Coordinates of C-alpha atoms in Angstrom, one line a residue:
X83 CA 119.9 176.3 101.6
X84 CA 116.2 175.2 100.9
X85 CA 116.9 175.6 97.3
X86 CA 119.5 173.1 97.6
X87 CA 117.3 170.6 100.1
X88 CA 114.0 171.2 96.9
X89 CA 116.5 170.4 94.2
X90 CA 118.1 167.1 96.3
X91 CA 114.3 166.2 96.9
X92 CA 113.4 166.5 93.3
X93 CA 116.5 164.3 92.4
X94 CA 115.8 161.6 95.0
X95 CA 112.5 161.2 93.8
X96 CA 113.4 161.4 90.2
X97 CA 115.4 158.9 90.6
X98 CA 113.1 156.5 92.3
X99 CA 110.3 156.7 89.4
X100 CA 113.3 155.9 87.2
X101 CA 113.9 152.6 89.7
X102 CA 109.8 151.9 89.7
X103 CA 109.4 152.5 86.0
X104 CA 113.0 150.3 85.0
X105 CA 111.5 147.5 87.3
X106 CA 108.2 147.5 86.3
X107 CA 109.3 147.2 82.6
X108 CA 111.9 144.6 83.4
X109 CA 109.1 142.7 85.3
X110 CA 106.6 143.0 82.3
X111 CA 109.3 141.4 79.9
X112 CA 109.7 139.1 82.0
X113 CA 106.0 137.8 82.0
X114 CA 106.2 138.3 78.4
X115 CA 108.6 136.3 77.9
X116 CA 106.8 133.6 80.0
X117 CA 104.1 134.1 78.5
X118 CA 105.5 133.3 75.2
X119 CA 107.2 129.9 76.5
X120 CA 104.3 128.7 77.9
X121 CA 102.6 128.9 74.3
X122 CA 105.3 127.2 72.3
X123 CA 105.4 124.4 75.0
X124 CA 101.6 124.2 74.1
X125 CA 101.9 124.4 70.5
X126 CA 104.9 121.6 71.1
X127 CA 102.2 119.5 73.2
X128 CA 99.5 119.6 70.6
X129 CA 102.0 118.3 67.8
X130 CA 103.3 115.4 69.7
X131 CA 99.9 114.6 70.7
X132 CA 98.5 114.3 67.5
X133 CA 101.7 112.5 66.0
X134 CA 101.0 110.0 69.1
X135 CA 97.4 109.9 68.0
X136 CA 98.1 109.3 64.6
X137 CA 100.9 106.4 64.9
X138 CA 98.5 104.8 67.6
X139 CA 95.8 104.3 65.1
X140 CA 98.3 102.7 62.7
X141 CA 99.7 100.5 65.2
X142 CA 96.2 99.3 65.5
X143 CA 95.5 99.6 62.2
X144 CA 98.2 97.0 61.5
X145 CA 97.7 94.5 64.1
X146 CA 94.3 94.5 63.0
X147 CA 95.6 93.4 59.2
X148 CA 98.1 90.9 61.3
X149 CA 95.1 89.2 62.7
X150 CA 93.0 89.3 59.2
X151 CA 96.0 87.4 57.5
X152 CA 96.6 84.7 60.3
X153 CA 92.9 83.9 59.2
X154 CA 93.9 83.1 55.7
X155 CA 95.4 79.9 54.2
X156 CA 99.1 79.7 53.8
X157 CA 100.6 80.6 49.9
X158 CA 104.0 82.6 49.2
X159 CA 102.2 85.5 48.7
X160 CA 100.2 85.2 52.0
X161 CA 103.8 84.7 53.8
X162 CA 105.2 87.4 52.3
X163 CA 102.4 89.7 53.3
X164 CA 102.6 88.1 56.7
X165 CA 106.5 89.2 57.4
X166 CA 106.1 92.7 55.9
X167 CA 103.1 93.3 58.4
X168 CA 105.0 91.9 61.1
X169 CA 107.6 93.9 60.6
X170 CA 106.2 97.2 59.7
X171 CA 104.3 96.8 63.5
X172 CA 107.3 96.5 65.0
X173 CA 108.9 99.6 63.7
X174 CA 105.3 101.6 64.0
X175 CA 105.6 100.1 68.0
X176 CA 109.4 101.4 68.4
X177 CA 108.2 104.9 66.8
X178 CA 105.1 104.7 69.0
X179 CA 107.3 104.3 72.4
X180 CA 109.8 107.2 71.2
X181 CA 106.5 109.4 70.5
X182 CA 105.3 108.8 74.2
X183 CA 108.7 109.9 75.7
X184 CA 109.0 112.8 73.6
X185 CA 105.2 113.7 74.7
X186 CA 105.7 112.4 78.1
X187 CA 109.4 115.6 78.1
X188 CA 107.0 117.5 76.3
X189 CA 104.5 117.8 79.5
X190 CA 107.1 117.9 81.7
X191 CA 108.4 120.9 79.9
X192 CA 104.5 122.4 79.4
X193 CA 104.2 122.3 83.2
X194 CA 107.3 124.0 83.9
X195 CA 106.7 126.5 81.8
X196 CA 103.0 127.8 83.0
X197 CA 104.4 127.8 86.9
X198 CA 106.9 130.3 85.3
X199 CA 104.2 132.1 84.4
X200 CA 102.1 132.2 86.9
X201 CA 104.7 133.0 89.1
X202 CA 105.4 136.1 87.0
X203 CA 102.4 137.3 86.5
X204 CA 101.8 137.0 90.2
X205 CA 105.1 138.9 91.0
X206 CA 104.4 141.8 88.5
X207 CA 100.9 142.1 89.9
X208 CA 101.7 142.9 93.1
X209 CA 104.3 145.4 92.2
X210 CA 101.3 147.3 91.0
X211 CA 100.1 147.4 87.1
X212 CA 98.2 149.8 85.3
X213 CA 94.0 149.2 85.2
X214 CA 94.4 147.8 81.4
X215 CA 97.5 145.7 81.9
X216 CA 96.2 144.6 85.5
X217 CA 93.2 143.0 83.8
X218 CA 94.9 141.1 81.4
X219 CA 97.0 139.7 84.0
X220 CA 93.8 138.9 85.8
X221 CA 92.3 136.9 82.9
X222 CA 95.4 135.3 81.8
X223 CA 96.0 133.6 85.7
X224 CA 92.2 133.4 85.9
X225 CA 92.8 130.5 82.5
X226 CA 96.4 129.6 84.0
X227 CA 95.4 128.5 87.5
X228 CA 93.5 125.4 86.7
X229 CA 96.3 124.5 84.2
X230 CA 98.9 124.7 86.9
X231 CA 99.9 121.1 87.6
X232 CA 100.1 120.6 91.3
X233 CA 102.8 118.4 92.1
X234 CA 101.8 115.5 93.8
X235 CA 102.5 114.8 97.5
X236 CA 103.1 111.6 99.7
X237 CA 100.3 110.8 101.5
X238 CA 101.0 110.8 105.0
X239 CA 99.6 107.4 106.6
X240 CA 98.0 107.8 109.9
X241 CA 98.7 106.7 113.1
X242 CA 96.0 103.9 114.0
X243 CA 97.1 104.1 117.8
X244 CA 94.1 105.9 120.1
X245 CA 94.3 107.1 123.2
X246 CA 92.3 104.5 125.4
X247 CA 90.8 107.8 127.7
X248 CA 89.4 109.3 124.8
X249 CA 86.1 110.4 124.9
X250 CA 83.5 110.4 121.9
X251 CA 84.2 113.5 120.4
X252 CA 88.1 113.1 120.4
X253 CA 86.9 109.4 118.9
X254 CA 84.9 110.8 116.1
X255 CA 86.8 113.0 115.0
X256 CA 89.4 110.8 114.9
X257 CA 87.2 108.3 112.4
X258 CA 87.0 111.6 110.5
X259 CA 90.4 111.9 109.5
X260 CA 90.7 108.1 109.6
X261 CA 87.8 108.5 106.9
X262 CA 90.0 111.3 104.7
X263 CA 92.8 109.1 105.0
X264 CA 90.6 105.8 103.3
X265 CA 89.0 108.7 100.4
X266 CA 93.2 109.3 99.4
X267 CA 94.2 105.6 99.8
X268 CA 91.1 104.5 97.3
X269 CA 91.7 106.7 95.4
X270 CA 95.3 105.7 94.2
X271 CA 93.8 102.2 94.4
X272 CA 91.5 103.0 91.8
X273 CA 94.3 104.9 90.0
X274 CA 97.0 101.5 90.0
X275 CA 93.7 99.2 89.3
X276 CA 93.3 101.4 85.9
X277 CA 97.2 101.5 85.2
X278 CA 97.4 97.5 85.8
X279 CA 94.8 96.9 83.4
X280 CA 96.1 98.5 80.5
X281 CA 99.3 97.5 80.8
X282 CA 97.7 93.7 81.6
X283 CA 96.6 94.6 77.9
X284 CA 99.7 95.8 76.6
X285 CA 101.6 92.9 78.0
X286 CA 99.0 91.0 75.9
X287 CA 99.3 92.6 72.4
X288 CA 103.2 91.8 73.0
X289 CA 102.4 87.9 73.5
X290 CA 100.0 87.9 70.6
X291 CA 102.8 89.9 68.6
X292 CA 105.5 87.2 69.8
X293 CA 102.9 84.3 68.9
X294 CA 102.6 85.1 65.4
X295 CA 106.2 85.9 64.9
X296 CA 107.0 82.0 66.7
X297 CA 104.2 80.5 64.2
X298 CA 105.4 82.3 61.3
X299 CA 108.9 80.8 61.7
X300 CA 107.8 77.5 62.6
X301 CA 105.7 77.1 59.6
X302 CA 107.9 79.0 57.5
X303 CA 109.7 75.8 55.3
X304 CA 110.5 78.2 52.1
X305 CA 114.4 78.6 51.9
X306 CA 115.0 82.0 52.6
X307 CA 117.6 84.2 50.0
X308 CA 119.8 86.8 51.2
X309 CA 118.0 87.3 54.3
X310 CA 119.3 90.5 56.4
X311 CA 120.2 90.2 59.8
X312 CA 119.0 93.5 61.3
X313 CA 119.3 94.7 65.0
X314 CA 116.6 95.9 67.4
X315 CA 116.4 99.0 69.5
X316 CA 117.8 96.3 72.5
X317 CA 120.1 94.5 70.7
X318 CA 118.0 91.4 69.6
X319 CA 118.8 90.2 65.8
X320 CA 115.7 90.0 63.9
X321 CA 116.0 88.1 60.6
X322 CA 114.3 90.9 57.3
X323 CA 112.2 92.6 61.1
X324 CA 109.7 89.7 61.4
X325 CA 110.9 88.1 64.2
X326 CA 109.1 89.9 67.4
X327 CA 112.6 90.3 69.7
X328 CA 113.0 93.8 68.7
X329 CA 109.0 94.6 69.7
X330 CA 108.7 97.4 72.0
X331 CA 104.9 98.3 73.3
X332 CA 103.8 102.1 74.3
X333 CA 103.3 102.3 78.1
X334 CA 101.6 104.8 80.1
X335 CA 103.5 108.2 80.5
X336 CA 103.3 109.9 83.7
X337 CA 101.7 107.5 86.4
X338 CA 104.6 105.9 87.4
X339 CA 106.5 108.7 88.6
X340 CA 103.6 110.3 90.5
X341 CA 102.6 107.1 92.2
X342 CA 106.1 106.5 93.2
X343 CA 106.5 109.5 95.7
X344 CA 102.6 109.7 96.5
X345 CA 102.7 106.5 98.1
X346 CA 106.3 106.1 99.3
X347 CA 104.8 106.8 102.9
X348 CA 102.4 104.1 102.3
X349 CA 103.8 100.9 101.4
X350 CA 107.1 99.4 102.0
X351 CA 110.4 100.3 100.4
X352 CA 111.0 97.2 98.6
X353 CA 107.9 97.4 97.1
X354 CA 108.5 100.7 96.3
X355 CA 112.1 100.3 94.8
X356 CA 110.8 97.2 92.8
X357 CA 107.6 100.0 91.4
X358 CA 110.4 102.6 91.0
X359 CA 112.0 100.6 88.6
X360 CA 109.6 98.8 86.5
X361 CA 109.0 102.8 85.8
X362 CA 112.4 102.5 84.3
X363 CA 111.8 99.1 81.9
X364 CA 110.2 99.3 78.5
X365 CA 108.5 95.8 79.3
X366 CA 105.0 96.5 80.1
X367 CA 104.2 92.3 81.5
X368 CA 107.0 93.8 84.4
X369 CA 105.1 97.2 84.7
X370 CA 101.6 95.2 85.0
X371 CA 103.8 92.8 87.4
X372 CA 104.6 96.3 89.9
X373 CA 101.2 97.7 89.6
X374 CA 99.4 94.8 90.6
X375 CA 102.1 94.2 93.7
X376 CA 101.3 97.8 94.9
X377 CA 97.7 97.7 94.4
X378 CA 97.6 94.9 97.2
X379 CA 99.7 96.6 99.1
X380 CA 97.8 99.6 99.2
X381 CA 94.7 97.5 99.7
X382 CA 96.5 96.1 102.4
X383 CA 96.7 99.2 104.0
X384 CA 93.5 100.4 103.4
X385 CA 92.1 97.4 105.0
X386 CA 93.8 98.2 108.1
X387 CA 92.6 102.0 108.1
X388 CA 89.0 101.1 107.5
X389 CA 88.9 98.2 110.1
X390 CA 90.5 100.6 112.6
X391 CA 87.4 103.3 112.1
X392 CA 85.1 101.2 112.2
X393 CA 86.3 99.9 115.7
X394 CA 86.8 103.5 116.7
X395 CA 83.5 104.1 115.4
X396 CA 81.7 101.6 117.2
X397 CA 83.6 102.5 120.5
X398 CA 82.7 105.9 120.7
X399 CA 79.1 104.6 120.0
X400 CA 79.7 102.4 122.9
X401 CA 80.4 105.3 125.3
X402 CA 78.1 107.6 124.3
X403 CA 75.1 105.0 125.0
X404 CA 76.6 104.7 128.4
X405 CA 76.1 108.4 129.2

């Protein structure tokens, strides 16, 4: 009988290294595996991000030419180079904005992929690693971590009513968080003032794009020979691409959406909906438009935190003189 019981032992633990050892190797694969997603995301990243780069400078490169020939005097050939530059721009612009989505799916898709693997790496960890493999794990989540996108959260406004029996303490210390709460809402400010501005500039280049097209055509009294009627990306006939209808400007990837559900607590809903979907338009005059409405509003609310602190402050100033 205690043969039997030391045999059934054996088996029972037998088969439990098997288990251990099956699940450790299935959970090593699978950080392999993540592993090796995260790193053709990246190589995926740094592609896009230098075809971005690179069509970037030659948009630039070309408005720069646009504005050298508008300089010049007026001849056929002058015209002639002024509607092939206006027209390559244009396509280099509708290449630029398809480069920023792809980029923008790209990050989305980088992001992804590292909380995959951190959360493997952290579940193979703690079902226990050999010394070697365990400090690869280590240094691999050591350069992970700070990669790890943290996805953003709404602030939460606070609640500017105060107890009128409060003493100092509970007074200062609600001026503290009243304080925290001003450091988040300036710093979104800061963040729409930035996105506002360079989309104010985009929204420029467009109107100086449209200008010259308008001018062009205007001036333009040479008959015109089997002239091809092309369409834009939104459906606007262009006659041989030099007319500026078809003209779609890069915007900024990314802020939007973060912006959207950071300060959806903050500001009202039809502020909100109207932000949430200029995201949405290619136009960057109606993005600048949004960013500027929620920037007041935010400053709006900011205005009402720091004037409520500052009363709070000077009341709990107020009682502790009388002590």
């Amino acid at each position: 009988m205690a043969r039997w019981l030391l045999i059934l032992t054996l088996l029972v633990g037998s088969s439990t290294a098997w288990a251990q050892s099956g699940q450790a190797t299935h959970l090593s694969a699978m950080t392999d595996n993540a592993e090796a997603a995260t790193r053709d995301a990246e190589h995926r990243v740094a592609m896009l991000a230098q075809h971005r780069a690179e069509l970037a400078r030659c948009y630039q490169d070309e408005l720069d030419a646009i504005d050298r020939l508008k300089t010049q005097r007026p001849s056929w050939r002058h015209d002639r180079e002024l509607r092939d530059s206006l027209s390559s721009s244009a396509e280099t612009a509708n290449q630029l904005v398809v480069a920023s989505r792809e980029l923008e799916r790209a990050n989305i898709s980088l992001s992804s992929a590292r909380r995959a693997y951190l959360v493997a790496i952290d579940a193979e960890r703690s079902a226990g690693v050999a010394s070697l493999r365990g400090a690869r794990l280590d240094r691999a989540r050591a350069l992970l971590g700070p990669q790890v996108k943290v996805l953003p959260r709404p602030i939460v406004f606070p609640d500017l009513e105060v107890d009128p029996l409060a003493d100092p303490e509970e007074l200062e210390q609600r001026a503290v968080e009243l304080r925290a709460s001003e450091d988040m809402l300036s710093r979104q400010l800061a963040g729409l003032a930035a996105q506002a501005a360079e989309l104010d500039h985009l929204a420029q280049l467009r109107k100086q794009h449209d200008r010259a097209g308008y001018l062009f055509d205007r001036d333009d009294d040479q008959p015109r020979h089997n002239t091809a009627v092309q369409k834009s990306p939104d459906g606007a006939t262009t006659d041989d691409g030099t007319s500026s209808g078809g003209l779609h400007l890069p915007t900024i990837p990314g802020t939007f959406e973060n912006a959207v559900i950071v300060l959806s607590n903050v500001i009202d809903a039809s502020t909100i909906n109207s932000f949430a979907a200029a995201q949405r338009s290619g136009d960057p005059e109606q993005r600048a438009e949004a960013a500027h409405q929620a920037h007041d509003a935010v400053a709006k609310r900011l205005d009402q935190v720091r004037k409520k602190r500052l009363e709070i402050e000077a009341r709990a100033m107020r009682l502790r003189s009388r002590r």
